[in-house]
Amino acid sequence: MAKPSSSLSTPHYGKPLAGWRLRWYTIIFEADTRAGRVFDLSLIALILLSIAVVMADSVQAIHQSHGPMLNGAEWLFTVLFTAEYIARLLCVRKPLQYATSFFGIIDLVAVLPTYLALFFPELHALIDVRVLRLLRVFRVFKLAAYVAEYQFLGRALAASGRKILVFLSAVLMVVLVMGTVMYVVEGQTNGFTSIPTSVYWAISTVTTVGFGDITPKTDLGRLIASFMMLMGWGILAVPTGIVTAEMAAQRQMQVSQAPTTRTCHECLSEGHGPGADFCSSCGARLPPYQQHADTAS
Amino acid sequence: MAKPSSSLSTPHYGKPLAGWRLRWYTIIFEADTRAGRVFDLSLIALILLSIAVVMADSVQAIHQSHGPMLNGAEWLFTVLFTAEYIARLLCVRKPLQYATSFFGIIDLVAVLPTYLALFFPELHALIDVRVLRLLRVFRVFKLAAYVAEYQFLGRALAASGRKILVFLSAVLMVVLVMGTVMYVVEGQTNGFTSIPTSVYWAISTVTTVGFGDITPKTDLGRLIASFMMLMGWGILAVPTGIVTAEMAAQRQMQVSQAPTTRTCHECLSEGHGPGADFCSSCGARLPPYQQHADTAS
Amino acid sequence: MAKPSSSLSTPHYGKPLAGWRLRWYTIIFEADTRAGRVFDLSLIALILLSIAVVMADSVQAIHQSHGPMLNGAEWLFTVLFTAEYIARLLCVRKPLQYATSFFGIIDLVAVLPTYLALFFPELHALIDVRVLRLLRVFRVFKLAAYVAEYQFLGRALAASGRKILVFLSAVLMVVLVMGTVMYVVEGQTNGFTSIPTSVYWAISTVTTVGFGDITPKTDLGRLIASFMMLMGWGILAVPTGIVTAEMAAQRQMQVSQAPTTRTCHECLSEGHGPGADFCSSCGARLPPYQQHADTAS
Amino acid sequence: MAKPSSSLSTPHYGKPLAGWRLRWYTIIFEADTRAGRVFDLSLIALILLSIAVVMADSVQAIHQSHGPMLNGAEWLFTVLFTAEYIARLLCVRKPLQYATSFFGIIDLVAVLPTYLALFFPELHALIDVRVLRLLRVFRVFKLAAYVAEYQFLGRALAASGRKILVFLSAVLMVVLVMGTVMYVVEGQTNGFTSIPTSVYWAISTVTTVGFGDITPKTDLGRLIASFMMLMGWGILAVPTGIVTAEMAAQRQMQVSQAPTTRTCHECLSEGHGPGADFCSSCGARLPPYQQHADTAS
């Protein structure tokens, strides 16, 4: 139905015309050749491995026993990804367009933290944004059906986006007012140390998360909290209702659009089901039914 | 479809006929002229700024370092809002009608806390109700589409209001009975110090908030709590179901009302369904139905 | 549509034929006369008051300052409710049928705790089941529309009852297995002291309540908990989906049943909207539209 | 509609032709004879009892008072279940097919833990997987309707499985990135001791479980947490929307398939819609459509 969004399909940074740049481009950016496929799969393995290394390195016990080894591995990955980034820049005809594209920025951000960590050690862990590089997987494996599902979700969310925005603005007003009231009612001795903290508590209550690090202690505070919990419960239904109604409508549209190709040749009436052999309006014989792959997803 | 609710559209407090009051009215209450637009935008900036000041002032560290400055800023804002309130009162023809309107009361309440804080310091933080003044934003920016979304949400909630009320009354009975049972089972030594406290706990459990400040300790109490959690899970579905069913119905109505492009050529009445052959207003034969791509989105 | 369930409409315990018993019956069981209305309203006030007394009495501070007075009030209420119960028994023709009816049992249970508390003081607080007596309110105030809403909720829940039962049995199996696994993984030192306790924790996790009184400490335990939380999130959608689909279907049925009364007198085609003046199938003039009160709820 | 899945209906491990093996097979695998029914009911009772024994044994107080007795009971159950497993193996014609079937593996796993506990005592509690044997109940009691409900749930979940997988992969990426950010922002002193721990916290926050064993302490961390809670709230709607839309569609299909009473008088084909005038299978004119009360329930 809708055409795949360009960020997930083959990008258009300018395919070189000939020479080594075309060969590199075919390997790095495309997944149709054997070499390109091997390259993409190795890249995915490297990304997953480098994330595992960063996660393991953050665990104190592992860091103390295998710290230097993990550090070495991380530098290896970073050097490889840097080389890959430079290769990408070199082999496209419009390097600037690649560098400012969604994946170009992610590719850069994925190598920066290791270098920056030389100066700001605490940024070290941010290497995990490398996980976003995996979004390429959908392109690599030609997971067209999954892309369609993403688009289904995306369309439904986009269609209800404005409703959700309006809803969020209402929730933020409520949460600000209620947080302030609780700050006044409970006061600083009961953990509601400031209005921002109270708003944080109000959000955790209305969303039914309920950490419990801050809780009302006075009777009036508990009464207000009870009211907020019931309210949060009620309005929890709102975003669900918005998204569900949208999805049901999208789904119905898919279904109702599927068989419009089936028209009676005699009276031109439409909407005959897949199992019908005769037109239900004039009784003429229908043309044979053909399942279309693109409408069945 | 439905006409915008009067509280969000241009108000009707009586527009003056001429003189400085008309000029002021045009600036303060309307947003069509350049001056009116500048006034409204400055007002929004002032409201956001004054809220930020109150929130910052409530943080202990900031209060100690910048307390006097923030206090001065707050008085400045309050004087400005007071002047604005008086100007609004002066330039309308029916000041009493404005003073008792929804926005009139909010405008008053938005300035009161600073004055009251002279006598009751703890009311100081309530200035944050100023955030409700931002509801005007929708009028200022002529966000007609957003107003429509608010009305969609409002209609759906209003239509399911009675169902939700009935549901809430049932939940309150359950919560009162279960809270009392837990008070008897767990007793005061396990944190269930009184029936109101137990009801507060029951509400936090049934709504799946689960603060964890009070938790059952005995085996029987935990059995009952498990039962309540599963029950809460089940009935969590009820308000969601109510609102979702309502929204899906409203949305379907929108869709079915959408083909207003189908107009009778004789009487120009609109809204004839896809299956109609004759105009339902004047009985004339309708032009053949054509599905339009833009009504399917 | 559906006839009101007999337990909420006027009961049938046998109306006496004449004498003081008929007069009492009219006052106590019916709400059509002025005396009956006054009686019902006083009863509701007494019920709410007696619940308030029990709740207040459970708060330690109030109990110490006003204990004897509250105790006296409670005995007063109990005597009144006992007298009322005996009067109800006396004035119906079939006392046994009343005593074994839903409201008859609640009326008895509502007075028992005070007497039992003489022997088992801890049962004292159970007087709060008196709140269930308020279910009569719906009959008293002739809140027919609200009864209809209750029935709407009830029908939707009953229709999905078997699905929810199947769903609950699946959840219970999952929770038992996962609770046992966590008991093995985390062990008694981390708070998972027994399998029942672990199952209680598993329920609180899967239902997204998350008290936090027991939490996994080991890495493996946290991995399993993460998996359970995501799973709980996913299956949270199931009861919601069941109830919502049922409600949407019920609502659609209401809508589709509403206008079937509008039939074209010429061609007998049905389903003409409330705003149509002419038949959309044959072009004949439609009979005037009449809104029916009972189909509009 | 759909035929019952083979794993829940009578299995096909090869029914013996004659002799004691046929008699045993009839008792153990079938539930049509009186002996088979008694066998199945005793089995269910034994399973429930053995689970109760393991759960009771895990409670410290009960273990100390009745430990040896419970241990004996457990060995008795294990011996019985082992004998039953061997009997099942003996009387089918294709023992390997049974041993590798779903229920064959569960039957084996249900007896293993007691034996393994001789060597690895901590595996003892895993006997609770015996609860999965209860899945047979649905076959035993010929709970055809309940099996249909399971299939309804299963179909709806399977149909939305790919959407939910895509959704989960997106959630996992978000949770990994947010967990890493919180690890950097909050640091090890505030409980976010490693990236895996932070991811565990992020999952408990986004799913609105909110244990509260780890909570943000810094202002920036709380701001990010607030954002995550609101986001989690919004995307909580997505799986609900997916499943609900699927269920509503399945339910509508059931309903639309319901008027099978509308049958062509010529070719006896069923399922003609309310608006059809001619049979869609043979082209004959259909009898006029009559709404039946019983299909509207």
JSON list of C-alpha atoms in Angstrom, two decimals, chain D residues 123-240:
[
{"chain": "D", "resi": 123, "resn": "LEU", "atom": "CA", "xyz": [16.57, -28.55, 42.21]},
{"chain": "D", "resi": 124, "resn": "HIS", "atom": "CA", "xyz": [14.06, -30.09, 44.55]},
{"chain": "D", "resi": 125, "resn": "ALA", "atom": "CA", "xyz": [11.42, -27.39, 44.23]},
{"chain": "D", "resi": 126, "resn": "LEU", "atom": "CA", "xyz": [11.26, -27.68, 40.46]},
{"chain": "D", "resi": 127, "resn": "ILE", "atom": "CA", "xyz": [8.78, -30.51, 40.93]},
{"chain": "D", "resi": 128, "resn": "ASP", "atom": "CA", "xyz": [6.22, -27.75, 40.58]},
{"chain": "D", "resi": 129, "resn": "VAL", "atom": "CA", "xyz": [6.47, -28.03, 36.80]},
{"chain": "D", "resi": 130, "resn": "ARG", "atom": "CA", "xyz": [4.08, -30.89, 37.43]},
{"chain": "D", "resi": 131, "resn": "VAL", "atom": "CA", "xyz": [1.40, -28.26, 37.20]},
{"chain": "D", "resi": 132, "resn": "LEU", "atom": "CA", "xyz": [1.85, -28.32, 33.42]},
{"chain": "D", "resi": 133, "resn": "ARG", "atom": "CA", "xyz": [0.49, -31.85, 33.44]},
{"chain": "D", "resi": 134, "resn": "LEU", "atom": "CA", "xyz": [-2.86, -30.31, 34.29]},
{"chain": "D", "resi": 135, "resn": "LEU", "atom": "CA", "xyz": [-3.09, -29.14, 30.69]},
{"chain": "D", "resi": 136, "resn": "ARG", "atom": "CA", "xyz": [-4.43, -32.63, 30.12]},
{"chain": "D", "resi": 137, "resn": "VAL", "atom": "CA", "xyz": [-7.49, -31.67, 32.14]},
{"chain": "D", "resi": 138, "resn": "PHE", "atom": "CA", "xyz": [-8.96, -29.98, 29.11]},
{"chain": "D", "resi": 139, "resn": "ARG", "atom": "CA", "xyz": [-8.81, -33.24, 27.23]},
{"chain": "D", "resi": 140, "resn": "VAL", "atom": "CA", "xyz": [-10.03, -35.34, 30.14]},
{"chain": "D", "resi": 141, "resn": "PHE", "atom": "CA", "xyz": [-13.14, -33.36, 30.85]},
{"chain": "D", "resi": 142, "resn": "LYS", "atom": "CA", "xyz": [-13.90, -32.96, 27.17]},
{"chain": "D", "resi": 143, "resn": "LEU", "atom": "CA", "xyz": [-14.00, -29.25, 27.80]},
{"chain": "D", "resi": 144, "resn": "ALA", "atom": "CA", "xyz": [-14.50, -28.61, 24.13]},
{"chain": "D", "resi": 145, "resn": "ALA", "atom": "CA", "xyz": [-15.88, -25.12, 24.69]},
{"chain": "D", "resi": 146, "resn": "TYR", "atom": "CA", "xyz": [-12.88, -24.17, 26.79]},
{"chain": "D", "resi": 147, "resn": "VAL", "atom": "CA", "xyz": [-10.53, -25.56, 24.20]},
{"chain": "D", "resi": 148, "resn": "ALA", "atom": "CA", "xyz": [-12.31, -23.31, 21.70]},
{"chain": "D", "resi": 149, "resn": "GLU", "atom": "CA", "xyz": [-11.69, -20.32, 23.96]},
{"chain": "D", "resi": 150, "resn": "TYR", "atom": "CA", "xyz": [-8.01, -21.25, 24.22]},
{"chain": "D", "resi": 151, "resn": "GLN", "atom": "CA", "xyz": [-7.89, -21.44, 20.47]},
{"chain": "D", "resi": 152, "resn": "PHE", "atom": "CA", "xyz": [-9.61, -18.07, 20.18]},
{"chain": "D", "resi": 153, "resn": "LEU", "atom": "CA", "xyz": [-6.95, -16.55, 22.43]},
{"chain": "D", "resi": 154, "resn": "GLY", "atom": "CA", "xyz": [-4.21, -18.46, 20.64]},
{"chain": "D", "resi": 155, "resn": "ARG", "atom": "CA", "xyz": [-5.41, -17.39, 17.17]},
{"chain": "D", "resi": 156, "resn": "ALA", "atom": "CA", "xyz": [-5.64, -13.75, 18.22]},
{"chain": "D", "resi": 157, "resn": "LEU", "atom": "CA", "xyz": [-2.15, -13.86, 19.77]},
{"chain": "D", "resi": 158, "resn": "ALA", "atom": "CA", "xyz": [-0.66, -15.75, 16.82]},
{"chain": "D", "resi": 159, "resn": "ALA", "atom": "CA", "xyz": [-2.18, -13.29, 14.34]},
{"chain": "D", "resi": 160, "resn": "SER", "atom": "CA", "xyz": [-0.63, -10.39, 16.23]},
{"chain": "D", "resi": 161, "resn": "GLY", "atom": "CA", "xyz": [2.59, -12.26, 17.07]},
{"chain": "D", "resi": 162, "resn": "ARG", "atom": "CA", "xyz": [4.72, -10.59, 14.40]},
{"chain": "D", "resi": 163, "resn": "LYS", "atom": "CA", "xyz": [3.50, -7.14, 15.36]},
{"chain": "D", "resi": 164, "resn": "ILE", "atom": "CA", "xyz": [4.29, -7.85, 19.02]},
{"chain": "D", "resi": 165, "resn": "LEU", "atom": "CA", "xyz": [7.77, -9.16, 18.10]},
{"chain": "D", "resi": 166, "resn": "VAL", "atom": "CA", "xyz": [8.52, -5.99, 16.18]},
{"chain": "D", "resi": 167, "resn": "PHE", "atom": "CA", "xyz": [7.18, -3.97, 19.10]},
{"chain": "D", "resi": 168, "resn": "LEU", "atom": "CA", "xyz": [9.32, -5.91, 21.62]},
{"chain": "D", "resi": 169, "resn": "SER", "atom": "CA", "xyz": [12.49, -5.40, 19.56]},
{"chain": "D", "resi": 170, "resn": "ALA", "atom": "CA", "xyz": [11.84, -1.66, 19.53]},
{"chain": "D", "resi": 171, "resn": "VAL", "atom": "CA", "xyz": [11.20, -1.67, 23.31]},
{"chain": "D", "resi": 172, "resn": "LEU", "atom": "CA", "xyz": [14.42, -3.62, 23.93]},
{"chain": "D", "resi": 173, "resn": "MET", "atom": "CA", "xyz": [16.47, -1.07, 21.98]},
{"chain": "D", "resi": 174, "resn": "VAL", "atom": "CA", "xyz": [14.86, 1.81, 23.88]},
{"chain": "D", "resi": 175, "resn": "VAL", "atom": "CA", "xyz": [15.40, 0.06, 27.21]},
{"chain": "D", "resi": 176, "resn": "LEU", "atom": "CA", "xyz": [19.07, -0.67, 26.46]},
{"chain": "D", "resi": 177, "resn": "VAL", "atom": "CA", "xyz": [19.79, 2.93, 25.46]},
{"chain": "D", "resi": 178, "resn": "MET", "atom": "CA", "xyz": [17.82, 4.42, 28.39]},
{"chain": "D", "resi": 179, "resn": "GLY", "atom": "CA", "xyz": [19.40, 1.99, 30.87]},
{"chain": "D", "resi": 180, "resn": "THR", "atom": "CA", "xyz": [22.87, 3.00, 29.68]},
{"chain": "D", "resi": 181, "resn": "VAL", "atom": "CA", "xyz": [22.00, 6.69, 29.93]},
{"chain": "D", "resi": 182, "resn": "MET", "atom": "CA", "xyz": [20.75, 6.21, 33.50]},
{"chain": "D", "resi": 183, "resn": "TYR", "atom": "CA", "xyz": [23.93, 4.25, 34.36]},
{"chain": "D", "resi": 184, "resn": "VAL", "atom": "CA", "xyz": [25.97, 7.24, 33.18]},
{"chain": "D", "resi": 185, "resn": "VAL", "atom": "CA", "xyz": [23.72, 9.84, 34.84]},
{"chain": "D", "resi": 186, "resn": "GLU", "atom": "CA", "xyz": [23.11, 8.18, 38.22]},
{"chain": "D", "resi": 187, "resn": "GLY", "atom": "CA", "xyz": [26.31, 6.18, 38.61]},
{"chain": "D", "resi": 188, "resn": "GLN", "atom": "CA", "xyz": [27.16, 3.32, 40.86]},
{"chain": "D", "resi": 189, "resn": "THR", "atom": "CA", "xyz": [26.65, 5.15, 44.15]},
{"chain": "D", "resi": 190, "resn": "ASN", "atom": "CA", "xyz": [22.90, 5.49, 43.53]},
{"chain": "D", "resi": 191, "resn": "GLY", "atom": "CA", "xyz": [22.27, 1.78, 42.94]},
{"chain": "D", "resi": 192, "resn": "PHE", "atom": "CA", "xyz": [22.76, 1.70, 39.18]},
{"chain": "D", "resi": 193, "resn": "THR", "atom": "CA", "xyz": [25.77, -0.57, 39.72]},
{"chain": "D", "resi": 194, "resn": "SER", "atom": "CA", "xyz": [26.13, -1.90, 36.15]},
{"chain": "D", "resi": 195, "resn": "ILE", "atom": "CA", "xyz": [24.52, -1.59, 32.74]},
{"chain": "D", "resi": 196, "resn": "PRO", "atom": "CA", "xyz": [22.60, -4.90, 33.09]},
{"chain": "D", "resi": 197, "resn": "THR", "atom": "CA", "xyz": [21.22, -3.64, 36.42]},
{"chain": "D", "resi": 198, "resn": "SER", "atom": "CA", "xyz": [20.27, -0.33, 34.80]},
{"chain": "D", "resi": 199, "resn": "VAL", "atom": "CA", "xyz": [18.52, -2.15, 31.99]},
{"chain": "D", "resi": 200, "resn": "TYR", "atom": "CA", "xyz": [16.62, -4.21, 34.59]},
{"chain": "D", "resi": 201, "resn": "TRP", "atom": "CA", "xyz": [15.57, -0.93, 36.22]},
{"chain": "D", "resi": 202, "resn": "ALA", "atom": "CA", "xyz": [14.59, 0.55, 32.86]},
{"chain": "D", "resi": 203, "resn": "ILE", "atom": "CA", "xyz": [12.39, -2.46, 32.09]},
{"chain": "D", "resi": 204, "resn": "SER", "atom": "CA", "xyz": [10.71, -2.28, 35.50]},
{"chain": "D", "resi": 205, "resn": "THR", "atom": "CA", "xyz": [10.04, 1.42, 34.87]},
{"chain": "D", "resi": 206, "resn": "VAL", "atom": "CA", "xyz": [8.79, 1.26, 31.29]},
{"chain": "D", "resi": 207, "resn": "THR", "atom": "CA", "xyz": [6.46, -1.65, 32.11]},
{"chain": "D", "resi": 208, "resn": "THR", "atom": "CA", "xyz": [5.05, 0.41, 35.05]},
{"chain": "D", "resi": 209, "resn": "VAL", "atom": "CA", "xyz": [6.03, -2.33, 37.52]},
{"chain": "D", "resi": 210, "resn": "GLY", "atom": "CA", "xyz": [8.24, 0.02, 39.53]},
{"chain": "D", "resi": 211, "resn": "PHE", "atom": "CA", "xyz": [9.69, -2.21, 42.25]},
{"chain": "D", "resi": 212, "resn": "GLY", "atom": "CA", "xyz": [11.49, 0.70, 43.86]},
{"chain": "D", "resi": 213, "resn": "ASP", "atom": "CA", "xyz": [14.56, -1.33, 44.87]},
{"chain": "D", "resi": 214, "resn": "ILE", "atom": "CA", "xyz": [16.58, 0.99, 42.60]},
{"chain": "D", "resi": 215, "resn": "THR", "atom": "CA", "xyz": [15.40, 4.56, 42.15]},
{"chain": "D", "resi": 216, "resn": "PRO", "atom": "CA", "xyz": [16.96, 7.69, 40.68]},
{"chain": "D", "resi": 217, "resn": "LYS", "atom": "CA", "xyz": [18.35, 10.12, 43.24]},
{"chain": "D", "resi": 218, "resn": "THR", "atom": "CA", "xyz": [19.67, 12.99, 41.13]},
{"chain": "D", "resi": 219, "resn": "ASP", "atom": "CA", "xyz": [17.41, 15.64, 39.60]},
{"chain": "D", "resi": 220, "resn": "LEU", "atom": "CA", "xyz": [18.51, 14.81, 36.05]},
{"chain": "D", "resi": 221, "resn": "GLY", "atom": "CA", "xyz": [17.91, 11.09, 36.69]},
{"chain": "D", "resi": 222, "resn": "ARG", "atom": "CA", "xyz": [14.40, 11.84, 37.94]},
{"chain": "D", "resi": 223, "resn": "LEU", "atom": "CA", "xyz": [13.69, 13.98, 34.91]},
{"chain": "D", "resi": 224, "resn": "ILE", "atom": "CA", "xyz": [14.74, 11.12, 32.61]},
{"chain": "D", "resi": 225, "resn": "ALA", "atom": "CA", "xyz": [12.74, 8.66, 34.73]},
{"chain": "D", "resi": 226, "resn": "SER", "atom": "CA", "xyz": [9.64, 10.87, 34.46]},
{"chain": "D", "resi": 227, "resn": "PHE", "atom": "CA", "xyz": [10.05, 10.96, 30.71]},
{"chain": "D", "resi": 228, "resn": "MET", "atom": "CA", "xyz": [10.43, 7.17, 30.62]},
{"chain": "D", "resi": 229, "resn": "MET", "atom": "CA", "xyz": [7.32, 6.62, 32.75]},
{"chain": "D", "resi": 230, "resn": "LEU", "atom": "CA", "xyz": [5.20, 8.82, 30.50]},
{"chain": "D", "resi": 231, "resn": "MET", "atom": "CA", "xyz": [6.66, 7.09, 27.45]},
{"chain": "D", "resi": 232, "resn": "GLY", "atom": "CA", "xyz": [6.04, 3.68, 28.96]},
{"chain": "D", "resi": 233, "resn": "TRP", "atom": "CA", "xyz": [2.47, 4.74, 29.60]},
{"chain": "D", "resi": 234, "resn": "GLY", "atom": "CA", "xyz": [2.01, 5.74, 26.00]},
{"chain": "D", "resi": 235, "resn": "ILE", "atom": "CA", "xyz": [3.55, 2.60, 24.51]},
{"chain": "D", "resi": 236, "resn": "LEU", "atom": "CA", "xyz": [1.72, 0.43, 27.02]},
{"chain": "D", "resi": 237, "resn": "ALA", "atom": "CA", "xyz": [-1.17, 1.17, 24.70]},
{"chain": "D", "resi": 238, "resn": "VAL", "atom": "CA", "xyz": [0.54, -0.48, 21.74]},
{"chain": "D", "resi": 239, "resn": "PRO", "atom": "CA", "xyz": [0.36, -4.20, 22.65]},
{"chain": "D", "resi": 240, "resn": "THR", "atom": "CA", "xyz": [-3.11, -3.64, 24.05]}
]
